[in-house]
């Protein structure tokens, strides 16, 4: 009987999650009942939103309860199936949790074709990150060709797709990222028109230089000072797409709002929140488009795959909040 | 030669405007040139936005420069005209400034028919306040009959119209106002379904009680804690209409943003700023509709007309920021 190693939520963190916020457990791998199947989880998706699930109080999904296996999306392989629609040997995407084995009744699980793309790509560009980028940019941001699109956490899993999609759409694209190496990568490898290093201390001036006519669409994953700098630079009628606020999730003082939010009035602009899962009935549209662009080579996928198994989970999650990943952060189990 | 008394901007205030921020001057009334006319200003419009015009830096209009006559809208009577489209004896609306007499070339000036309604009504319900309420509510807020509309500064010149228009539209309407007397008035005289006193110390609980299904449209004139309380109570897909932020204009610590703005994501909601003047080509639509509802008696106009002439200007303006007015605050000259 294989051992199922798990990370459970031991305490609700303040700021960054500490080792003591996790409880490592081992138990026997579960056995699927009638209408269920057993998955061996192979790749865990590490997402900034996981930090919000650790807080008490309902966000767009319920919180993870104390003592529960930490929620996480992942890609796994079916070892044994008693479900009519799934069979052993299939690779599947689902919210299997931070553990080696999971039993599922198939709800929210999709089969992925790892002959088309490597498994981690289905957690990033062909998964939630890509879907988030696609609907957030096109349906909420509504950029027009020739307009200026700015994206924060631009070297992150969502941002790196947003910027490339905006280029494909004919926009001028400026990425905001942390550090010169990420900025170089965005411009040289991913075709961004410019990249601004928010750690360089000249965020507002740099944005002004690279978005001289103002920002038409700001796709925000960060919040805080980055959001304020973008608000100060909006073009008239701009759209801010609220996709995340990673700078705020681990703030010990608690979240703060953008002090200059009344720029929305000055610029006749809007700020709109969205959640990718509202577009579930249109996922195929997004995945088909993204897969097509990948095939054509106009879209590049980038995953940051960390080896080392489940024991690396607490430490690897912190890379997200330190901005150490480029592209989709994945833990290989 | 009549004397033209004026208030000019002497200094840029921090917080509430002080007496020393004003410079009172008297000069001879001006003489109209060819293509101009002379107006005797009879009623001054007092608006929260005036405080933002006193700051350096461009908002949606340029700032008032130091030494300039303070900008203000008003209603006046033409004493002498050398302009082909205007004649002596006509009552006109325009941005004539805080002074007794002004010369105009007619730009931005409209003739008002004071046989239809008293002159102060053209500064409120049939003027900028009514136009702001009409386009902000219907074009930006887009309420549907049966939905819950909440408006802040509900007893102010814009809010009192917003609430009544939302009732005419078939919505459930909750006003947020300061003090029990204003709240009583909103419900008993202006037909609001409920009113919440933000000074009573139970804002969030009171909003929950009166908007049990959440807020579909929040029309905000206030910002600060009131905006945060509304964000915490949004229905899914809610629209926040940003019309003003009077609580922030005189804040000595500077403006602050809503700490819980990520509720926009949780609730898939939007926050959109607008300025009434963008709808200039549709003013007749709004004024016709508002005048029709006034005639039918389903819309009541309320003006708070302060007598005493121009010397009362500095003191009367402060009534706005203390929340002492009910309906449109007007100074009779």
mmCIF file of N, CA, C and O in Angstrom, chain A residues 59-60 223 227 236 242-245 249 255-259 261-262 264-266 268-275 278, chain B residues 59-60 223 227 236 242-245 249 255-259 261-262 264-266 268-275 278:
data_model
loop_
_atom_site.group_PDB
_atom_site.id
_atom_site.type_symbol
_atom_site.label_atom_id
_atom_site.label_comp_id
_atom_site.label_asym_id
_atom_site.label_seq_id
_atom_site.Cartn_x
_atom_site.Cartn_y
_atom_site.Cartn_z
ATOM 1 N N UNK A 59 -13.880 33.872 0.327
ATOM 2 C CA UNK A 59 -13.493 34.740 -0.776
ATOM 3 C C UNK A 59 -14.370 34.298 -1.948
ATOM 4 O O UNK A 59 -15.571 34.112 -1.764
ATOM 5 N N UNK A 60 -13.818 34.107 -3.131
ATOM 6 C CA UNK A 60 -14.653 33.594 -4.225
ATOM 7 C C UNK A 60 -14.819 32.088 -4.135
ATOM 8 O O UNK A 60 -15.616 31.509 -4.848
ATOM 9 N N UNK A 223 -1.562 44.794 -7.093
ATOM 10 C CA UNK A 223 -2.106 45.762 -6.126
ATOM 11 C C UNK A 223 -1.024 46.668 -5.563
ATOM 12 O O UNK A 223 0.096 46.759 -6.096
ATOM 13 N N UNK A 227 -0.363 49.182 -8.453
ATOM 14 C CA UNK A 227 -1.693 49.619 -8.891
ATOM 15 C C UNK A 227 -1.805 51.139 -8.851
ATOM 16 O O UNK A 227 -2.350 51.767 -9.767
ATOM 17 N N UNK A 236 -7.702 58.130 -20.887
ATOM 18 C CA UNK A 236 -9.143 58.333 -20.724
ATOM 19 C C UNK A 236 -9.905 57.086 -21.184
ATOM 20 O O UNK A 236 -9.604 56.508 -22.225
ATOM 21 N N UNK A 242 -8.953 43.503 -12.635
ATOM 22 C CA UNK A 242 -8.465 43.029 -11.337
ATOM 23 C C UNK A 242 -8.422 41.525 -11.350
ATOM 24 O O UNK A 242 -9.463 40.864 -11.279
ATOM 25 N N UNK A 243 -7.213 40.983 -11.429
ATOM 26 C CA UNK A 243 -7.053 39.541 -11.478
ATOM 27 C C UNK A 243 -6.457 39.010 -10.186
ATOM 28 O O UNK A 243 -6.658 37.862 -9.825
ATOM 29 N N UNK A 244 -5.707 39.862 -9.486
ATOM 30 C CA UNK A 244 -5.090 39.447 -8.232
ATOM 31 C C UNK A 244 -4.462 40.638 -7.547
ATOM 32 O O UNK A 244 -4.482 41.756 -8.064
ATOM 33 N N UNK A 245 -3.907 40.384 -6.354
ATOM 34 C CA UNK A 245 -3.295 41.462 -5.575
ATOM 35 C C UNK A 245 -2.210 40.837 -4.704
ATOM 36 O O UNK A 245 -2.226 40.953 -3.485
ATOM 37 N N UNK A 249 -1.579 40.001 -0.285
ATOM 38 C CA UNK A 249 -1.994 38.752 0.369
ATOM 39 C C UNK A 249 -1.198 38.463 1.626
ATOM 40 O O UNK A 249 -1.674 37.804 2.541
ATOM 41 N N UNK A 255 -4.455 44.452 4.089
ATOM 42 C CA UNK A 255 -4.498 45.055 2.762
ATOM 43 C C UNK A 255 -4.821 46.546 2.824
ATOM 44 O O UNK A 255 -5.447 47.014 3.761
ATOM 45 N N UNK A 256 -4.325 47.276 1.823
ATOM 46 C CA UNK A 256 -4.728 48.670 1.723
ATOM 47 C C UNK A 256 -5.190 48.934 0.293
ATOM 48 O O UNK A 256 -4.787 48.259 -0.643
ATOM 49 N N UNK A 257 -6.041 49.920 0.162
ATOM 50 C CA UNK A 257 -6.590 50.234 -1.153
ATOM 51 C C UNK A 257 -5.744 51.272 -1.858
ATOM 52 O O UNK A 257 -4.908 51.933 -1.239
ATOM 53 N N UNK A 258 -5.942 51.424 -3.154
ATOM 54 C CA UNK A 258 -5.195 52.431 -3.908
ATOM 55 C C UNK A 258 -5.659 53.838 -3.528
ATOM 56 O O UNK A 258 -6.820 54.198 -3.737
ATOM 57 N N UNK A 259 -4.729 54.630 -2.955
ATOM 58 C CA UNK A 259 -5.107 55.946 -2.424
ATOM 59 C C UNK A 259 -5.635 56.869 -3.518
ATOM 60 O O UNK A 259 -6.460 57.736 -3.253
ATOM 61 N N UNK A 261 -7.562 56.158 -6.051
ATOM 62 C CA UNK A 261 -8.598 55.487 -6.843
ATOM 63 C C UNK A 261 -9.503 56.460 -7.565
ATOM 64 O O UNK A 261 -10.156 56.103 -8.552
ATOM 65 N N UNK A 262 -9.556 57.729 -7.108
ATOM 66 C CA UNK A 262 -10.418 58.693 -7.787
ATOM 67 C C UNK A 262 -9.879 59.087 -9.172
ATOM 68 O O UNK A 262 -10.549 59.799 -9.916
ATOM 69 N N UNK A 264 -9.967 57.044 -11.295
ATOM 70 C CA UNK A 264 -11.001 56.399 -12.112
ATOM 71 C C UNK A 264 -12.015 57.432 -12.593
ATOM 72 O O UNK A 264 -12.536 57.337 -13.711
ATOM 73 N N UNK A 265 -12.320 58.402 -11.736
ATOM 74 C CA UNK A 265 -13.244 59.473 -12.141
ATOM 75 C C UNK A 265 -12.544 60.435 -13.095
ATOM 76 O O UNK A 265 -13.063 60.747 -14.176
ATOM 77 N N UNK A 266 -11.369 60.876 -12.711
ATOM 78 C CA UNK A 266 -10.646 61.845 -13.540
ATOM 79 C C UNK A 266 -10.485 61.304 -14.971
ATOM 80 O O UNK A 266 -10.628 62.052 -15.943
ATOM 81 N N UNK A 268 -12.294 58.760 -16.296
ATOM 82 C CA UNK A 268 -13.508 58.056 -16.786
ATOM 83 C C UNK A 268 -13.163 56.602 -17.034
ATOM 84 O O UNK A 268 -13.427 56.038 -18.114
ATOM 85 N N UNK A 269 -12.553 56.000 -16.042
ATOM 86 C CA UNK A 269 -12.037 54.645 -16.187
ATOM 87 C C UNK A 269 -12.819 53.683 -15.299
ATOM 88 O O UNK A 269 -13.586 54.110 -14.430
ATOM 89 N N UNK A 270 -12.606 52.403 -15.525
ATOM 90 C CA UNK A 270 -13.290 51.399 -14.712
ATOM 91 C C UNK A 270 -12.292 50.392 -14.176
ATOM 92 O O UNK A 270 -11.208 50.206 -14.719
ATOM 93 N N UNK A 271 -12.670 49.770 -13.076
ATOM 94 C CA UNK A 271 -11.855 48.719 -12.458
ATOM 95 C C UNK A 271 -12.822 47.562 -12.209
ATOM 96 O O UNK A 271 -13.834 47.744 -11.525
ATOM 97 N N UNK A 272 -12.536 46.412 -12.793
ATOM 98 C CA UNK A 272 -13.501 45.317 -12.773
ATOM 99 C C UNK A 272 -12.821 44.034 -12.326
ATOM 100 O O UNK A 272 -11.762 43.681 -12.843
ATOM 101 N N UNK A 273 -13.431 43.378 -11.368
ATOM 102 C CA UNK A 273 -12.908 42.109 -10.894
ATOM 103 C C UNK A 273 -13.527 40.950 -11.662
ATOM 104 O O UNK A 273 -14.663 41.029 -12.109
ATOM 105 N N UNK A 274 -12.753 39.894 -11.821
ATOM 106 C CA UNK A 274 -13.307 38.714 -12.495
ATOM 107 C C UNK A 274 -12.620 37.477 -11.938
ATOM 108 O O UNK A 274 -11.546 37.549 -11.348
ATOM 109 N N UNK A 275 -13.240 36.334 -12.133
ATOM 110 C CA UNK A 275 -12.699 35.047 -11.710
ATOM 111 C C UNK A 275 -12.828 34.105 -12.899
ATOM 112 O O UNK A 275 -13.902 34.012 -13.506
ATOM 113 N N UNK A 278 -15.831 31.681 -13.848
ATOM 114 C CA UNK A 278 -17.118 32.126 -14.388
ATOM 115 C C UNK A 278 -17.236 31.835 -15.885
ATOM 116 O O UNK A 278 -18.317 31.936 -16.450
ATOM 117 N N UNK B 59 -7.299 67.968 -12.216
ATOM 118 C CA UNK B 59 -8.242 66.884 -11.984
ATOM 119 C C UNK B 59 -8.969 66.726 -13.322
ATOM 120 O O UNK B 59 -8.334 66.694 -14.358
ATOM 121 N N UNK B 60 -10.280 66.639 -13.336
ATOM 122 C CA UNK B 60 -10.962 66.557 -14.627
ATOM 123 C C UNK B 60 -11.149 67.942 -15.238
ATOM 124 O O UNK B 60 -11.548 68.070 -16.383
ATOM 125 N N UNK B 223 -16.860 58.102 -0.519
ATOM 126 C CA UNK B 223 -15.571 57.420 -0.320
ATOM 127 C C UNK B 223 -15.354 57.004 1.123
ATOM 128 O O UNK B 223 -16.287 56.968 1.934
ATOM 129 N N UNK B 227 -17.629 53.849 1.495
ATOM 130 C CA UNK B 227 -17.339 53.017 0.318
ATOM 131 C C UNK B 227 -16.925 51.613 0.746
ATOM 132 O O UNK B 227 -17.353 50.614 0.146
ATOM 133 N N UNK B 236 -23.355 39.953 -6.391
ATOM 134 C CA UNK B 236 -22.536 39.514 -7.523
ATOM 135 C C UNK B 236 -22.861 40.343 -8.764
ATOM 136 O O UNK B 236 -24.017 40.587 -9.073
ATOM 137 N N UNK B 242 -18.708 55.869 -9.370
ATOM 138 C CA UNK B 242 -17.890 56.839 -8.632
ATOM 139 C C UNK B 242 -18.252 58.232 -9.103
ATOM 140 O O UNK B 242 -17.862 58.646 -10.198
ATOM 141 N N UNK B 243 -18.969 58.945 -8.254
ATOM 142 C CA UNK B 243 -19.385 60.297 -8.617
ATOM 143 C C UNK B 243 -18.625 61.338 -7.812
ATOM 144 O O UNK B 243 -18.467 62.475 -8.239
ATOM 145 N N UNK B 244 -18.156 60.960 -6.628
ATOM 146 C CA UNK B 244 -17.424 61.884 -5.774
ATOM 147 C C UNK B 244 -16.849 61.149 -4.585
ATOM 148 O O UNK B 244 -17.061 59.951 -4.419
ATOM 149 N N UNK B 245 -16.113 61.892 -3.766
ATOM 150 C CA UNK B 245 -15.478 61.298 -2.587
ATOM 151 C C UNK B 245 -15.325 62.393 -1.537
ATOM 152 O O UNK B 245 -14.231 62.685 -1.080
ATOM 153 N N UNK B 249 -11.930 64.763 0.321
ATOM 154 C CA UNK B 249 -11.441 66.035 -0.226
ATOM 155 C C UNK B 249 -10.764 66.899 0.830
ATOM 156 O O UNK B 249 -9.879 67.686 0.509
ATOM 157 N N UNK B 255 -5.889 61.497 0.859
ATOM 158 C CA UNK B 255 -6.910 60.506 0.553
ATOM 159 C C UNK B 255 -6.401 59.085 0.791
ATOM 160 O O UNK B 255 -5.212 58.820 0.727
ATOM 161 N N UNK B 256 -7.325 58.187 1.079
ATOM 162 C CA UNK B 256 -6.950 56.771 1.171
ATOM 163 C C UNK B 256 -7.934 55.959 0.332
ATOM 164 O O UNK B 256 -9.070 56.367 0.116
ATOM 165 N N UNK B 257 -7.462 54.841 -0.120
ATOM 166 C CA UNK B 257 -8.305 54.000 -0.971
ATOM 167 C C UNK B 257 -9.065 52.986 -0.143
ATOM 168 O O UNK B 257 -8.743 52.754 1.024
ATOM 169 N N UNK B 258 -10.068 52.372 -0.738
ATOM 170 C CA UNK B 258 -10.841 51.350 -0.015
ATOM 171 C C UNK B 258 -10.004 50.094 0.186
ATOM 172 O O UNK B 258 -9.606 49.448 -0.783
ATOM 173 N N UNK B 259 -9.733 49.749 1.452
ATOM 174 C CA UNK B 259 -8.829 48.634 1.764
ATOM 175 C C UNK B 259 -9.359 47.313 1.208
ATOM 176 O O UNK B 259 -8.582 46.428 0.862
ATOM 177 N N UNK B 261 -10.893 46.712 -1.609
ATOM 178 C CA UNK B 261 -11.268 46.846 -3.027
ATOM 179 C C UNK B 261 -11.283 45.512 -3.756
ATOM 180 O O UNK B 261 -11.940 45.390 -4.790
ATOM 181 N N UNK B 262 -10.591 44.497 -3.223
ATOM 182 C CA UNK B 262 -10.598 43.192 -3.892
ATOM 183 C C UNK B 262 -11.965 42.495 -3.787
ATOM 184 O O UNK B 262 -12.176 41.446 -4.396
ATOM 185 N N UNK B 264 -14.208 43.639 -5.301
ATOM 186 C CA UNK B 264 -14.609 43.744 -6.715
ATOM 187 C C UNK B 264 -14.355 42.427 -7.437
ATOM 188 O O UNK B 264 -15.122 42.025 -8.315
ATOM 189 N N UNK B 265 -13.256 41.744 -7.067
ATOM 190 C CA UNK B 265 -12.982 40.429 -7.661
ATOM 191 C C UNK B 265 -13.923 39.381 -7.068
ATOM 192 O O UNK B 265 -14.575 38.632 -7.802
ATOM 193 N N UNK B 266 -14.006 39.368 -5.762
ATOM 194 C CA UNK B 266 -14.840 38.359 -5.100
ATOM 195 C C UNK B 266 -16.270 38.407 -5.647
ATOM 196 O O UNK B 266 -16.896 37.377 -5.877
ATOM 197 N N UNK B 268 -17.181 39.912 -8.562
ATOM 198 C CA UNK B 268 -17.226 40.145 -10.016
ATOM 199 C C UNK B 268 -17.914 41.476 -10.290
ATOM 200 O O UNK B 268 -18.856 41.580 -11.089
ATOM 201 N N UNK B 269 -17.438 42.485 -9.606
ATOM 202 C CA UNK B 269 -18.095 43.790 -9.651
ATOM 203 C C UNK B 269 -17.180 44.801 -10.332
ATOM 204 O O UNK B 269 -15.991 44.549 -10.539
ATOM 205 N N UNK B 270 -17.738 45.944 -10.658
ATOM 206 C CA UNK B 270 -16.945 46.994 -11.300
ATOM 207 C C UNK B 270 -17.133 48.314 -10.567
ATOM 208 O O UNK B 270 -18.128 48.528 -9.876
ATOM 209 N N UNK B 271 -16.141 49.169 -10.706
ATOM 210 C CA UNK B 271 -16.182 50.515 -10.135
ATOM 211 C C UNK B 271 -15.779 51.455 -11.267
ATOM 212 O O UNK B 271 -14.693 51.304 -11.839
ATOM 213 N N UNK B 272 -16.648 52.367 -11.592
ATOM 214 C CA UNK B 272 -16.445 53.187 -12.790
ATOM 215 C C UNK B 272 -16.629 54.660 -12.455
ATOM 216 O O UNK B 272 -17.627 55.039 -11.838
ATOM 217 N N UNK B 273 -15.665 55.469 -12.868
ATOM 218 C CA UNK B 273 -15.767 56.898 -12.656
ATOM 219 C C UNK B 273 -16.397 57.583 -13.848
ATOM 220 O O UNK B 273 -16.263 57.126 -14.981
ATOM 221 N N UNK B 274 -17.095 58.677 -13.581
ATOM 222 C CA UNK B 274 -17.689 59.411 -14.698
ATOM 223 C C UNK B 274 -17.787 60.879 -14.316
ATOM 224 O O UNK B 274 -17.730 61.242 -13.149
ATOM 225 N N UNK B 275 -17.916 61.718 -15.322
ATOM 226 C CA UNK B 275 -18.058 63.158 -15.125
ATOM 227 C C UNK B 275 -19.241 63.607 -15.985
ATOM 228 O O UNK B 275 -19.314 63.257 -17.167
ATOM 229 N N UNK B 278 -19.272 64.869 -19.735
ATOM 230 C CA UNK B 278 -19.079 64.007 -20.906
ATOM 231 C C UNK B 278 -20.397 63.757 -21.639
ATOM 232 O O UNK B 278 -20.392 63.251 -22.755
#
